[in-house]
């Protein structure tokens, strides 16, 4: 698992959703390209269960039938994908809501175009959790005071969520020592004692549990019921110049989300194509929800927590950010 992210990030995964020749990127200033009626768009993703619907959508031809071809590159987190989309390296990206709100509060021109994922809303049965090593003296989120807690990127939704779990448990989140670590490296770091706890999501969560790790809190559930965790987004400039491409991406992604929600077994299988989760662990993966629409009230709750944690330069404008 330690080599997963590095291995995926070294190259772009080209998902050939249509039988066509090579595309010439020089034909457009926006970065996307067209050839034979097919538009190739670059998409920045994180190699986690959350994005399984996109891979399923490609396999099922949902993007192909709308004339889209996806070129996918992976990154450690949404905070790393946002600048890639704004710079034109990617036309679309996947990011947690906090990173999108932080970007917008700093006048970075991004806008969400499609729902991504939602928490299950069930304590102890979510796709993300704070985990500790077996026999750890840490029994609740309050015990994280003074401890080293890993999250995939700093100042994102996972930090906000862990801080809320600590608050709800009666602790002081300002006393938690957050460190940045890729999800696929967290199991080994926990096992070796490099960190005291990890806010981990699937499929890495199942790996941690398979090694004896213990779940002590469900932070995404603590933030809000049925929390919208992440969404697919683009730059404001790209959306203005390419409304038809954005519409096609929205439609294909919506169909992909619905398909994933209705076919959990296929979701588990597709995850093996872009991660290296062992087959024995795969069945233990807790799947998120993939609703068609974002839960605005849950995003507002997340926004309030971000303001409380002083993550935003100015208050995010959700009317402009959300589709």
PDB file of C-alpha atoms in Angstrom:
ATOM      1  CA  UNK A   1       0.000   0.000   0.000  1.00  0.00           C
ATOM      2  CA  UNK A   2       2.928   2.372   0.754  1.00  0.00           C
ATOM      3  CA  UNK A   3       3.879   2.440  -2.913  1.00  0.00           C
ATOM      4  CA  UNK A   4       0.332   2.944  -4.171  1.00  0.00           C
ATOM      5  CA  UNK A   5       0.186   6.712  -4.432  1.00  0.00           C
ATOM      6  CA  UNK A   6       3.717   7.095  -5.698  1.00  0.00           C
ATOM      7  CA  UNK A   7       3.093   4.471  -8.337  1.00  0.00           C
ATOM      8  CA  UNK A   8      -0.121   6.009  -9.523  1.00  0.00           C
ATOM      9  CA  UNK A   9       1.148   9.559  -9.483  1.00  0.00           C
ATOM     10  CA  UNK A  10       4.134   8.832 -11.709  1.00  0.00           C
ATOM     11  CA  UNK A  11       1.979   8.596 -14.769  1.00  0.00           C
ATOM     12  CA  UNK A  12      -1.341   9.579 -16.144  1.00  0.00           C
ATOM     13  CA  UNK A  13      -3.968   6.898 -16.437  1.00  0.00           C
ATOM     14  CA  UNK A  14      -5.543   7.374 -19.824  1.00  0.00           C
ATOM     15  CA  UNK A  15      -9.027   5.968 -19.904  1.00  0.00           C
ATOM     16  CA  UNK A  16      -9.872   5.437 -23.537  1.00  0.00           C
ATOM     17  CA  UNK A  17     -13.584   5.861 -23.503  1.00  0.00           C
ATOM     18  CA  UNK A  18     -13.850   6.031 -27.252  1.00  0.00           C
ATOM     19  CA  UNK A  19     -11.961   4.521 -30.165  1.00  0.00           C
ATOM     20  CA  UNK A  20     -10.294   7.535 -31.687  1.00  0.00           C
ATOM     21  CA  UNK A  21      -6.911   8.831 -32.718  1.00  0.00           C
ATOM     22  CA  UNK A  22      -4.571  10.950 -30.644  1.00  0.00           C
ATOM     23  CA  UNK A  23      -5.678  14.431 -29.666  1.00  0.00           C
ATOM     24  CA  UNK A  24      -3.824  17.652 -30.171  1.00  0.00           C
ATOM     25  CA  UNK A  25      -3.844  19.813 -27.038  1.00  0.00           C
ATOM     26  CA  UNK A  26      -2.597  22.808 -28.972  1.00  0.00           C
ATOM     27  CA  UNK A  27      -6.022  23.321 -30.483  1.00  0.00           C
ATOM     28  CA  UNK A  28      -7.483  25.065 -27.470  1.00  0.00           C
ATOM     29  CA  UNK A  29      -6.319  27.504 -24.830  1.00  0.00           C
ATOM     30  CA  UNK A  30      -8.393  25.791 -22.159  1.00  0.00           C
ATOM     31  CA  UNK A  31      -6.378  22.572 -22.119  1.00  0.00           C
ATOM     32  CA  UNK A  32      -9.073  20.191 -23.278  1.00  0.00           C
ATOM     33  CA  UNK A  33      -8.787  18.842 -26.807  1.00  0.00           C
ATOM     34  CA  UNK A  34     -11.037  17.434 -29.501  1.00  0.00           C
ATOM     35  CA  UNK A  35     -10.530  14.825 -32.182  1.00  0.00           C
ATOM     36  CA  UNK A  36     -13.122  13.183 -34.376  1.00  0.00           C
ATOM     37  CA  UNK A  37     -16.026  14.518 -32.328  1.00  0.00           C
ATOM     38  CA  UNK A  38     -14.474  13.321 -29.052  1.00  0.00           C
ATOM     39  CA  UNK A  39     -13.333  15.824 -26.420  1.00  0.00           C
ATOM     40  CA  UNK A  40     -10.503  14.758 -24.136  1.00  0.00           C
ATOM     41  CA  UNK A  41     -10.562  16.342 -20.674  1.00  0.00           C
ATOM     42  CA  UNK A  42      -8.019  15.930 -17.922  1.00  0.00           C
ATOM     43  CA  UNK A  43      -9.354  14.983 -14.504  1.00  0.00           C
ATOM     44  CA  UNK A  44      -7.496  15.143 -11.193  1.00  0.00           C
ATOM     45  CA  UNK A  45      -8.524  12.458  -8.690  1.00  0.00           C
ATOM     46  CA  UNK A  46      -7.412  10.905  -5.391  1.00  0.00           C
ATOM     47  CA  UNK A  47      -6.859   7.098  -5.452  1.00  0.00           C
ATOM     48  CA  UNK A  48      -9.573   6.280  -2.919  1.00  0.00           C
ATOM     49  CA  UNK A  49     -12.980   4.580  -2.948  1.00  0.00           C
ATOM     50  CA  UNK A  50     -14.747   7.952  -3.273  1.00  0.00           C
ATOM     51  CA  UNK A  51     -14.012   8.241  -6.994  1.00  0.00           C
ATOM     52  CA  UNK A  52     -15.020   4.703  -7.988  1.00  0.00           C
ATOM     53  CA  UNK A  53     -18.124   5.993  -9.823  1.00  0.00           C
ATOM     54  CA  UNK A  54     -15.956   7.773 -12.400  1.00  0.00           C
ATOM     55  CA  UNK A  55     -14.020   4.599 -13.190  1.00  0.00           C
ATOM     56  CA  UNK A  56     -17.297   2.678 -13.397  1.00  0.00           C
ATOM     57  CA  UNK A  57     -18.779   5.374 -15.611  1.00  0.00           C
ATOM     58  CA  UNK A  58     -15.867   5.052 -17.999  1.00  0.00           C
ATOM     59  CA  UNK A  59     -16.217   1.272 -18.051  1.00  0.00           C
ATOM     60  CA  UNK A  60     -19.961   1.537 -18.702  1.00  0.00           C
ATOM     61  CA  UNK A  61     -19.467   4.083 -21.478  1.00  0.00           C
ATOM     62  CA  UNK A  62     -21.361   6.925 -19.800  1.00  0.00           C
ATOM     63  CA  UNK A  63     -18.690   9.463 -20.789  1.00  0.00           C
ATOM     64  CA  UNK A  64     -18.067   7.932 -24.205  1.00  0.00           C
ATOM     65  CA  UNK A  65     -21.683   8.222 -25.303  1.00  0.00           C
ATOM     66  CA  UNK A  66     -21.493  11.940 -24.573  1.00  0.00           C
ATOM     67  CA  UNK A  67     -18.329  12.351 -26.606  1.00  0.00           C
ATOM     68  CA  UNK A  68     -15.955  12.653 -23.659  1.00  0.00           C
ATOM     69  CA  UNK A  69     -12.651  10.930 -23.056  1.00  0.00           C
ATOM     70  CA  UNK A  70     -11.108  11.198 -19.586  1.00  0.00           C
ATOM     71  CA  UNK A  71      -7.367  11.446 -18.943  1.00  0.00           C
ATOM     72  CA  UNK A  72      -6.954  10.851 -15.199  1.00  0.00           C
ATOM     73  CA  UNK A  73      -4.049  11.871 -12.979  1.00  0.00           C
ATOM     74  CA  UNK A  74      -3.933  11.144  -9.244  1.00  0.00           C
ATOM     75  CA  UNK A  75      -2.876  13.391  -6.361  1.00  0.00           C
ATOM     76  CA  UNK A  76      -2.670  13.151  -2.574  1.00  0.00           C
ATOM     77  CA  UNK A  77      -5.657  15.370  -1.853  1.00  0.00           C
ATOM     78  CA  UNK A  78      -8.070  18.001  -3.061  1.00  0.00           C
ATOM     79  CA  UNK A  79      -5.806  20.794  -1.860  1.00  0.00           C
ATOM     80  CA  UNK A  80      -3.252  19.627  -4.435  1.00  0.00           C
ATOM     81  CA  UNK A  81      -5.831  19.259  -7.205  1.00  0.00           C
ATOM     82  CA  UNK A  82      -7.349  22.756  -6.888  1.00  0.00           C
ATOM     83  CA  UNK A  83      -4.288  24.632  -8.231  1.00  0.00           C
ATOM     84  CA  UNK A  84      -4.023  22.101 -11.044  1.00  0.00           C
ATOM     85  CA  UNK A  85      -7.559  22.893 -12.191  1.00  0.00           C
ATOM     86  CA  UNK A  86      -7.124  26.643 -11.878  1.00  0.00           C
ATOM     87  CA  UNK A  87      -3.852  26.581 -13.827  1.00  0.00           C
ATOM     88  CA  UNK A  88      -5.420  24.516 -16.620  1.00  0.00           C
ATOM     89  CA  UNK A  89      -3.395  21.380 -15.898  1.00  0.00           C
ATOM     90  CA  UNK A  90      -6.759  19.672 -15.357  1.00  0.00           C
ATOM     91  CA  UNK A  91     -10.152  20.686 -16.705  1.00  0.00           C
ATOM     92  CA  UNK A  92     -11.959  18.988 -13.825  1.00  0.00           C
ATOM     93  CA  UNK A  93     -10.989  17.801 -10.378  1.00  0.00           C
ATOM     94  CA  UNK A  94     -12.251  16.065  -7.261  1.00  0.00           C
ATOM     95  CA  UNK A  95     -11.905  17.845  -3.951  1.00  0.00           C
ATOM     96  CA  UNK A  96     -13.271  17.875  -0.441  1.00  0.00           C
ATOM     97  CA  UNK A  97     -15.630  20.737   0.304  1.00  0.00           C
ATOM     98  CA  UNK A  98     -13.366  22.477   2.807  1.00  0.00           C
ATOM     99  CA  UNK A  99     -10.533  22.801   0.284  1.00  0.00           C
ATOM    100  CA  UNK A 100     -12.985  24.205  -2.265  1.00  0.00           C
ATOM    101  CA  UNK A 101     -14.302  26.729   0.250  1.00  0.00           C
ATOM    102  CA  UNK A 102     -10.762  27.704   1.290  1.00  0.00           C
ATOM    103  CA  UNK A 103      -9.907  28.260  -2.371  1.00  0.00           C
ATOM    104  CA  UNK A 104     -12.939  30.403  -3.010  1.00  0.00           C
ATOM    105  CA  UNK A 105     -12.373  32.439   0.160  1.00  0.00           C
ATOM    106  CA  UNK A 106      -8.936  33.263  -1.256  1.00  0.00           C
ATOM    107  CA  UNK A 107     -10.504  34.445  -4.544  1.00  0.00           C
ATOM    108  CA  UNK A 108      -9.431  31.321  -6.415  1.00  0.00           C
ATOM    109  CA  UNK A 109     -11.955  30.952  -9.301  1.00  0.00           C
ATOM    110  CA  UNK A 110     -13.419  27.483  -8.775  1.00  0.00           C
ATOM    111  CA  UNK A 111     -16.960  26.172  -8.964  1.00  0.00           C
ATOM    112  CA  UNK A 112     -18.456  22.778  -8.211  1.00  0.00           C
ATOM    113  CA  UNK A 113     -20.199  21.077 -11.122  1.00  0.00           C
ATOM    114  CA  UNK A 114     -21.292  17.686  -9.794  1.00  0.00           C
ATOM    115  CA  UNK A 115     -21.861  15.951  -6.491  1.00  0.00           C
ATOM    116  CA  UNK A 116     -19.065  13.702  -5.314  1.00  0.00           C
ATOM    117  CA  UNK A 117     -19.735  11.672  -2.185  1.00  0.00           C
ATOM    118  CA  UNK A 118     -21.539  11.773   1.134  1.00  0.00           C
ATOM    119  CA  UNK A 119     -20.944  10.248   4.537  1.00  0.00           C
ATOM    120  CA  UNK A 120     -23.106   7.275   5.487  1.00  0.00           C
ATOM    121  CA  UNK A 121     -24.213   9.303   8.490  1.00  0.00           C
ATOM    122  CA  UNK A 122     -23.821   6.296  10.791  1.00  0.00           C
ATOM    123  CA  UNK A 123     -21.397   6.394  13.722  1.00  0.00           C
ATOM    124  CA  UNK A 124     -18.939   3.524  13.560  1.00  0.00           C
ATOM    125  CA  UNK A 125     -20.075   2.575  10.078  1.00  0.00           C
ATOM    126  CA  UNK A 126     -18.727   5.355   7.903  1.00  0.00           C
ATOM    127  CA  UNK A 127     -16.117   5.219   5.150  1.00  0.00           C
ATOM    128  CA  UNK A 128     -13.839   7.524   7.146  1.00  0.00           C
ATOM    129  CA  UNK A 129     -12.709   7.202  10.752  1.00  0.00           C
ATOM    130  CA  UNK A 130     -10.102   8.148  13.325  1.00  0.00           C
ATOM    131  CA  UNK A 131      -8.102   5.008  13.974  1.00  0.00           C
ATOM    132  CA  UNK A 132      -5.451   4.017  16.493  1.00  0.00           C
ATOM    133  CA  UNK A 133      -3.149   1.042  16.914  1.00  0.00           C
ATOM    134  CA  UNK A 134      -4.431  -2.024  18.719  1.00  0.00           C
ATOM    135  CA  UNK A 135      -3.996  -1.672  22.512  1.00  0.00           C
ATOM    136  CA  UNK A 136      -3.442   2.089  22.171  1.00  0.00           C
ATOM    137  CA  UNK A 137      -4.192   4.071  25.350  1.00  0.00           C
ATOM    138  CA  UNK A 138      -6.193   6.464  23.152  1.00  0.00           C
ATOM    139  CA  UNK A 139      -9.839   5.517  23.623  1.00  0.00           C
ATOM    140  CA  UNK A 140     -11.718   8.617  22.437  1.00  0.00           C
ATOM    141  CA  UNK A 141     -11.164  11.755  20.390  1.00  0.00           C
ATOM    142  CA  UNK A 142     -10.554  13.716  23.621  1.00  0.00           C
ATOM    143  CA  UNK A 143      -7.405  11.637  24.159  1.00  0.00           C
ATOM    144  CA  UNK A 144      -5.907  13.072  20.963  1.00  0.00           C
ATOM    145  CA  UNK A 145      -4.759  16.165  22.847  1.00  0.00           C
ATOM    146  CA  UNK A 146      -0.965  16.339  22.553  1.00  0.00           C
ATOM    147  CA  UNK A 147      -0.924  13.413  20.140  1.00  0.00           C
ATOM    148  CA  UNK A 148       0.324  13.150  16.547  1.00  0.00           C
ATOM    149  CA  UNK A 149      -2.651  12.657  14.207  1.00  0.00           C
ATOM    150  CA  UNK A 150      -2.227  12.015  10.477  1.00  0.00           C
ATOM    151  CA  UNK A 151      -4.482  13.548   7.832  1.00  0.00           C
ATOM    152  CA  UNK A 152      -3.951  13.453   4.068  1.00  0.00           C
ATOM    153  CA  UNK A 153      -3.498  17.216   3.654  1.00  0.00           C
ATOM    154  CA  UNK A 154      -3.513  19.982   6.224  1.00  0.00           C
ATOM    155  CA  UNK A 155      -6.370  22.485   6.527  1.00  0.00           C
ATOM    156  CA  UNK A 156      -8.863  20.295   4.673  1.00  0.00           C
ATOM    157  CA  UNK A 157     -12.125  18.598   5.578  1.00  0.00           C
ATOM    158  CA  UNK A 158     -10.394  15.853   7.539  1.00  0.00           C
ATOM    159  CA  UNK A 159      -8.684  18.321   9.845  1.00  0.00           C
ATOM    160  CA  UNK A 160     -11.952  20.188  10.362  1.00  0.00           C
ATOM    161  CA  UNK A 161     -13.796  16.935  11.058  1.00  0.00           C
ATOM    162  CA  UNK A 162     -11.208  15.602  13.507  1.00  0.00           C
ATOM    163  CA  UNK A 163     -11.246  18.921  15.350  1.00  0.00           C
ATOM    164  CA  UNK A 164     -15.025  18.666  15.664  1.00  0.00           C
ATOM    165  CA  UNK A 165     -14.801  15.112  17.027  1.00  0.00           C
ATOM    166  CA  UNK A 166     -12.294  16.314  19.632  1.00  0.00           C
ATOM    167  CA  UNK A 167     -14.615  19.170  20.620  1.00  0.00           C
ATOM    168  CA  UNK A 168     -17.634  16.891  20.912  1.00  0.00           C
ATOM    169  CA  UNK A 169     -15.621  14.523  23.105  1.00  0.00           C
ATOM    170  CA  UNK A 170     -14.743  17.393  25.442  1.00  0.00           C
ATOM    171  CA  UNK A 171     -11.199  18.009  24.247  1.00  0.00           C
ATOM    172  CA  UNK A 172      -9.270  20.984  22.881  1.00  0.00           C
ATOM    173  CA  UNK A 173      -8.581  20.584  19.140  1.00  0.00           C
ATOM    174  CA  UNK A 174      -5.869  23.253  19.271  1.00  0.00           C
ATOM    175  CA  UNK A 175      -3.770  20.794  21.295  1.00  0.00           C
ATOM    176  CA  UNK A 176      -3.783  18.163  18.531  1.00  0.00           C
ATOM    177  CA  UNK A 177      -0.601  17.849  16.479  1.00  0.00           C
ATOM    178  CA  UNK A 178      -1.711  17.312  12.865  1.00  0.00           C
ATOM    179  CA  UNK A 179       0.765  15.845  10.401  1.00  0.00           C
ATOM    180  CA  UNK A 180       0.380  15.348   6.658  1.00  0.00           C
ATOM    181  CA  UNK A 181       0.549  11.803   5.305  1.00  0.00           C
ATOM    182  CA  UNK A 182      -0.882  10.021   2.266  1.00  0.00           C
ATOM    183  CA  UNK A 183      -3.805   7.721   3.080  1.00  0.00           C
ATOM    184  CA  UNK A 184      -2.009   4.636   1.785  1.00  0.00           C
ATOM    185  CA  UNK A 185       0.922   5.269   4.154  1.00  0.00           C
ATOM    186  CA  UNK A 186      -1.167   5.601   7.305  1.00  0.00           C
ATOM    187  CA  UNK A 187      -1.524   1.896   8.137  1.00  0.00           C
ATOM    188  CA  UNK A 188       2.242   1.368   8.180  1.00  0.00           C
ATOM    189  CA  UNK A 189       2.829   4.590  10.131  1.00  0.00           C
ATOM    190  CA  UNK A 190       0.302   3.542  12.775  1.00  0.00           C
ATOM    191  CA  UNK A 191       1.779   0.063  13.016  1.00  0.00           C
ATOM    192  CA  UNK A 192       5.314   1.396  13.458  1.00  0.00           C
ATOM    193  CA  UNK A 193       4.318   4.042  15.990  1.00  0.00           C
ATOM    194  CA  UNK A 194       5.325   7.003  13.813  1.00  0.00           C
ATOM    195  CA  UNK A 195       1.890   8.490  14.487  1.00  0.00           C
ATOM    196  CA  UNK A 196      -0.571   8.077  17.354  1.00  0.00           C
ATOM    197  CA  UNK A 197      -3.755   8.180  15.272  1.00  0.00           C
ATOM    198  CA  UNK A 198      -4.914   8.548  11.677  1.00  0.00           C
ATOM    199  CA  UNK A 199      -7.968  10.037  10.027  1.00  0.00           C
ATOM    200  CA  UNK A 200      -8.236   7.482   7.259  1.00  0.00           C
ATOM    201  CA  UNK A 201     -10.754   6.728   4.498  1.00  0.00           C
ATOM    202  CA  UNK A 202     -11.449   3.667   2.380  1.00  0.00           C
ATOM    203  CA  UNK A 203      -9.811   1.552   1.123  1.00  0.00           C
ATOM    204  CA  UNK A 204      -7.003   2.408   3.547  1.00  0.00           C
ATOM    205  CA  UNK A 205      -9.457   2.227   6.469  1.00  0.00           C
ATOM    206  CA  UNK A 206     -10.094  -1.456   5.759  1.00  0.00           C
ATOM    207  CA  UNK A 207      -6.340  -2.035   5.588  1.00  0.00           C
ATOM    208  CA  UNK A 208      -5.830  -0.399   8.988  1.00  0.00           C
ATOM    209  CA  UNK A 209      -8.575  -2.549  10.501  1.00  0.00           C
ATOM    210  CA  UNK A 210      -7.142  -5.701   8.920  1.00  0.00           C
ATOM    211  CA  UNK A 211      -3.908  -4.976  10.778  1.00  0.00           C
ATOM    212  CA  UNK A 212      -5.719  -4.734  14.107  1.00  0.00           C
ATOM    213  CA  UNK A 213      -6.350  -0.991  14.088  1.00  0.00           C
ATOM    214  CA  UNK A 214      -9.239   0.308  16.179  1.00  0.00           C
ATOM    215  CA  UNK A 215     -11.772   2.968  15.213  1.00  0.00           C
ATOM    216  CA  UNK A 216     -12.425   5.566  17.928  1.00  0.00           C
ATOM    217  CA  UNK A 217     -14.598   8.158  16.150  1.00  0.00           C
ATOM    218  CA  UNK A 218     -16.488   8.934  12.933  1.00  0.00           C
ATOM    219  CA  UNK A 219     -15.525  12.588  12.337  1.00  0.00           C
ATOM    220  CA  UNK A 220     -17.476  13.108   9.115  1.00  0.00           C
ATOM    221  CA  UNK A 221     -20.625  12.016  10.932  1.00  0.00           C
ATOM    222  CA  UNK A 222     -19.770  14.376  13.794  1.00  0.00           C
ATOM    223  CA  UNK A 223     -19.742  17.356  11.405  1.00  0.00           C
ATOM    224  CA  UNK A 224     -23.300  16.929  10.112  1.00  0.00           C
ATOM    225  CA  UNK A 225     -25.873  14.250   9.260  1.00  0.00           C
ATOM    226  CA  UNK A 226     -25.344  12.948   5.724  1.00  0.00           C
ATOM    227  CA  UNK A 227     -22.434  15.291   5.120  1.00  0.00           C
ATOM    228  CA  UNK A 228     -21.515  16.152   1.540  1.00  0.00           C
ATOM    229  CA  UNK A 229     -17.811  15.402   1.746  1.00  0.00           C
ATOM    230  CA  UNK A 230     -16.519  16.185  -1.735  1.00  0.00           C
ATOM    231  CA  UNK A 231     -17.561  17.328  -5.194  1.00  0.00           C
ATOM    232  CA  UNK A 232     -16.242  17.452  -8.743  1.00  0.00           C
ATOM    233  CA  UNK A 233     -15.319  20.955  -9.850  1.00  0.00           C
ATOM    234  CA  UNK A 234     -13.803  23.078 -12.588  1.00  0.00           C
ATOM    235  CA  UNK A 235     -12.414  26.582 -12.939  1.00  0.00           C
ATOM    236  CA  UNK A 236     -14.813  29.465 -13.451  1.00  0.00           C
ATOM    237  CA  UNK A 237     -12.996  30.347 -16.680  1.00  0.00           C
ATOM    238  CA  UNK A 238     -13.317  26.848 -18.120  1.00  0.00           C
ATOM    239  CA  UNK A 239     -17.013  26.680 -17.224  1.00  0.00           C
ATOM    240  CA  UNK A 240     -17.669  30.005 -18.963  1.00  0.00           C
ATOM    241  CA  UNK A 241     -15.778  29.050 -22.118  1.00  0.00           C
ATOM    242  CA  UNK A 242     -16.942  25.437 -22.347  1.00  0.00           C
ATOM    243  CA  UNK A 243     -20.525  25.186 -21.053  1.00  0.00           C
ATOM    244  CA  UNK A 244     -21.365  22.221 -23.303  1.00  0.00           C
ATOM    245  CA  UNK A 245     -18.390  20.184 -22.117  1.00  0.00           C
ATOM    246  CA  UNK A 246     -19.282  20.958 -18.505  1.00  0.00           C
ATOM    247  CA  UNK A 247     -22.861  19.886 -19.128  1.00  0.00           C
ATOM    248  CA  UNK A 248     -21.718  16.587 -20.653  1.00  0.00           C
ATOM    249  CA  UNK A 249     -19.390  15.956 -17.726  1.00  0.00           C
ATOM    250  CA  UNK A 250     -22.193  16.708 -15.258  1.00  0.00           C
ATOM    251  CA  UNK A 251     -24.595  14.333 -17.004  1.00  0.00           C
ATOM    252  CA  UNK A 252     -22.083  11.501 -17.312  1.00  0.00           C
ATOM    253  CA  UNK A 253     -20.974  11.878 -13.705  1.00  0.00           C
ATOM    254  CA  UNK A 254     -24.547  11.945 -12.427  1.00  0.00           C
ATOM    255  CA  UNK A 255     -25.250   8.703 -14.290  1.00  0.00           C
ATOM    256  CA  UNK A 256     -22.037   7.235 -12.875  1.00  0.00           C
ATOM    257  CA  UNK A 257     -22.998   8.165  -9.296  1.00  0.00           C
ATOM    258  CA  UNK A 258     -26.401   6.528  -9.653  1.00  0.00           C
ATOM    259  CA  UNK A 259     -24.851   3.397 -11.145  1.00  0.00           C
ATOM    260  CA  UNK A 260     -22.296   3.121  -8.336  1.00  0.00           C
ATOM    261  CA  UNK A 261     -24.954   3.531  -5.673  1.00  0.00           C
ATOM    262  CA  UNK A 262     -26.960   0.707  -7.238  1.00  0.00           C
ATOM    263  CA  UNK A 263     -24.026  -1.679  -7.867  1.00  0.00           C
ATOM    264  CA  UNK A 264     -21.852  -1.961  -4.721  1.00  0.00           C
ATOM    265  CA  UNK A 265     -20.230  -5.216  -5.830  1.00  0.00           C
ATOM    266  CA  UNK A 266     -19.015  -3.566  -9.025  1.00  0.00           C
ATOM    267  CA  UNK A 267     -17.713  -0.657  -6.985  1.00  0.00           C
ATOM    268  CA  UNK A 268     -15.567  -2.980  -4.890  1.00  0.00           C
ATOM    269  CA  UNK A 269     -14.241  -4.668  -8.002  1.00  0.00           C
ATOM    270  CA  UNK A 270     -13.372  -1.453  -9.829  1.00  0.00           C
ATOM    271  CA  UNK A 271     -11.423  -0.196  -6.811  1.00  0.00           C
ATOM    272  CA  UNK A 272      -8.886  -2.978  -7.444  1.00  0.00           C
ATOM    273  CA  UNK A 273      -8.057  -1.416 -10.819  1.00  0.00           C
ATOM    274  CA  UNK A 274      -6.642   1.820  -9.373  1.00  0.00           C
ATOM    275  CA  UNK A 275      -5.524   0.785  -5.873  1.00  0.00           C
ATOM    276  CA  UNK A 276      -3.644  -2.260  -4.610  1.00  0.00           C
ATOM    277  CA  UNK A 277      -6.020  -3.271  -1.847  1.00  0.00           C
ATOM    278  CA  UNK A 278      -5.797  -7.035  -1.166  1.00  0.00           C
ATOM    279  CA  UNK A 279      -8.803  -9.118  -2.173  1.00  0.00           C
ATOM    280  CA  UNK A 280      -9.164 -10.388   1.383  1.00  0.00           C
ATOM    281  CA  UNK A 281      -9.563  -6.830   2.639  1.00  0.00           C
ATOM    282  CA  UNK A 282     -11.843  -5.649  -0.158  1.00  0.00           C
ATOM    283  CA  UNK A 283     -14.987  -7.192   1.316  1.00  0.00           C
ATOM    284  CA  UNK A 284     -14.445  -5.181   4.524  1.00  0.00           C
ATOM    285  CA  UNK A 285     -14.518  -1.815   2.763  1.00  0.00           C
ATOM    286  CA  UNK A 286     -17.335   0.467   3.914  1.00  0.00           C
ATOM    287  CA  UNK A 287     -18.758   2.291   0.922  1.00  0.00           C
ATOM    288  CA  UNK A 288     -19.802   5.954   1.056  1.00  0.00           C
ATOM    289  CA  UNK A 289     -23.059   7.249  -0.349  1.00  0.00           C
ATOM    290  CA  UNK A 290     -23.230   8.713  -3.838  1.00  0.00           C
ATOM    291  CA  UNK A 291     -26.382  10.856  -3.883  1.00  0.00           C
ATOM    292  CA  UNK A 292     -27.331  12.816  -6.969  1.00  0.00           C
ATOM    293  CA  UNK A 293     -27.431  16.168  -5.204  1.00  0.00           C
ATOM    294  CA  UNK A 294     -25.242  17.869  -2.626  1.00  0.00           C
ATOM    295  CA  UNK A 295     -26.625  18.417   0.881  1.00  0.00           C
ATOM    296  CA  UNK A 296     -26.491  22.204   1.201  1.00  0.00           C
ATOM    297  CA  UNK A 297     -27.261  22.318   4.928  1.00  0.00           C
ATOM    298  CA  UNK A 298     -24.376  19.965   5.684  1.00  0.00           C
ATOM    299  CA  UNK A 299     -22.007  22.150   3.642  1.00  0.00           C
ATOM    300  CA  UNK A 300     -23.202  25.181   5.602  1.00  0.00           C
ATOM    301  CA  UNK A 301     -22.377  23.346   8.835  1.00  0.00           C
ATOM    302  CA  UNK A 302     -18.921  22.585   7.464  1.00  0.00           C
ATOM    303  CA  UNK A 303     -18.519  26.224   6.492  1.00  0.00           C
ATOM    304  CA  UNK A 304     -19.272  27.351  10.055  1.00  0.00           C
ATOM    305  CA  UNK A 305     -16.658  24.984  11.429  1.00  0.00           C
ATOM    306  CA  UNK A 306     -14.132  26.288   8.903  1.00  0.00           C
ATOM    307  CA  UNK A 307     -14.812  29.829  10.063  1.00  0.00           C
ATOM    308  CA  UNK A 308     -14.464  28.732  13.671  1.00  0.00           C
ATOM    309  CA  UNK A 309     -11.101  27.175  12.853  1.00  0.00           C
ATOM    310  CA  UNK A 310     -10.069  30.332  10.957  1.00  0.00           C
ATOM    311  CA  UNK A 311      -9.520  28.522   7.677  1.00  0.00           C
ATOM    312  CA  UNK A 312     -11.151  31.160   5.476  1.00  0.00           C
ATOM    313  CA  UNK A 313      -9.812  34.565   4.483  1.00  0.00           C
ATOM    314  CA  UNK A 314     -13.383  35.660   3.752  1.00  0.00           C
ATOM    315  CA  UNK A 315     -16.708  33.865   4.127  1.00  0.00           C
ATOM    316  CA  UNK A 316     -17.196  31.489   1.164  1.00  0.00           C
ATOM    317  CA  UNK A 317     -20.071  32.314  -1.190  1.00  0.00           C
ATOM    318  CA  UNK A 318     -21.892  29.014  -1.519  1.00  0.00           C
ATOM    319  CA  UNK A 319     -24.297  30.454  -4.076  1.00  0.00           C
ATOM    320  CA  UNK A 320     -21.376  30.925  -6.454  1.00  0.00           C
ATOM    321  CA  UNK A 321     -19.510  27.777  -5.485  1.00  0.00           C
ATOM    322  CA  UNK A 322     -22.306  25.232  -5.703  1.00  0.00           C
ATOM    323  CA  UNK A 323     -24.068  24.253  -8.962  1.00  0.00           C
TER     324      UNK A 323
END
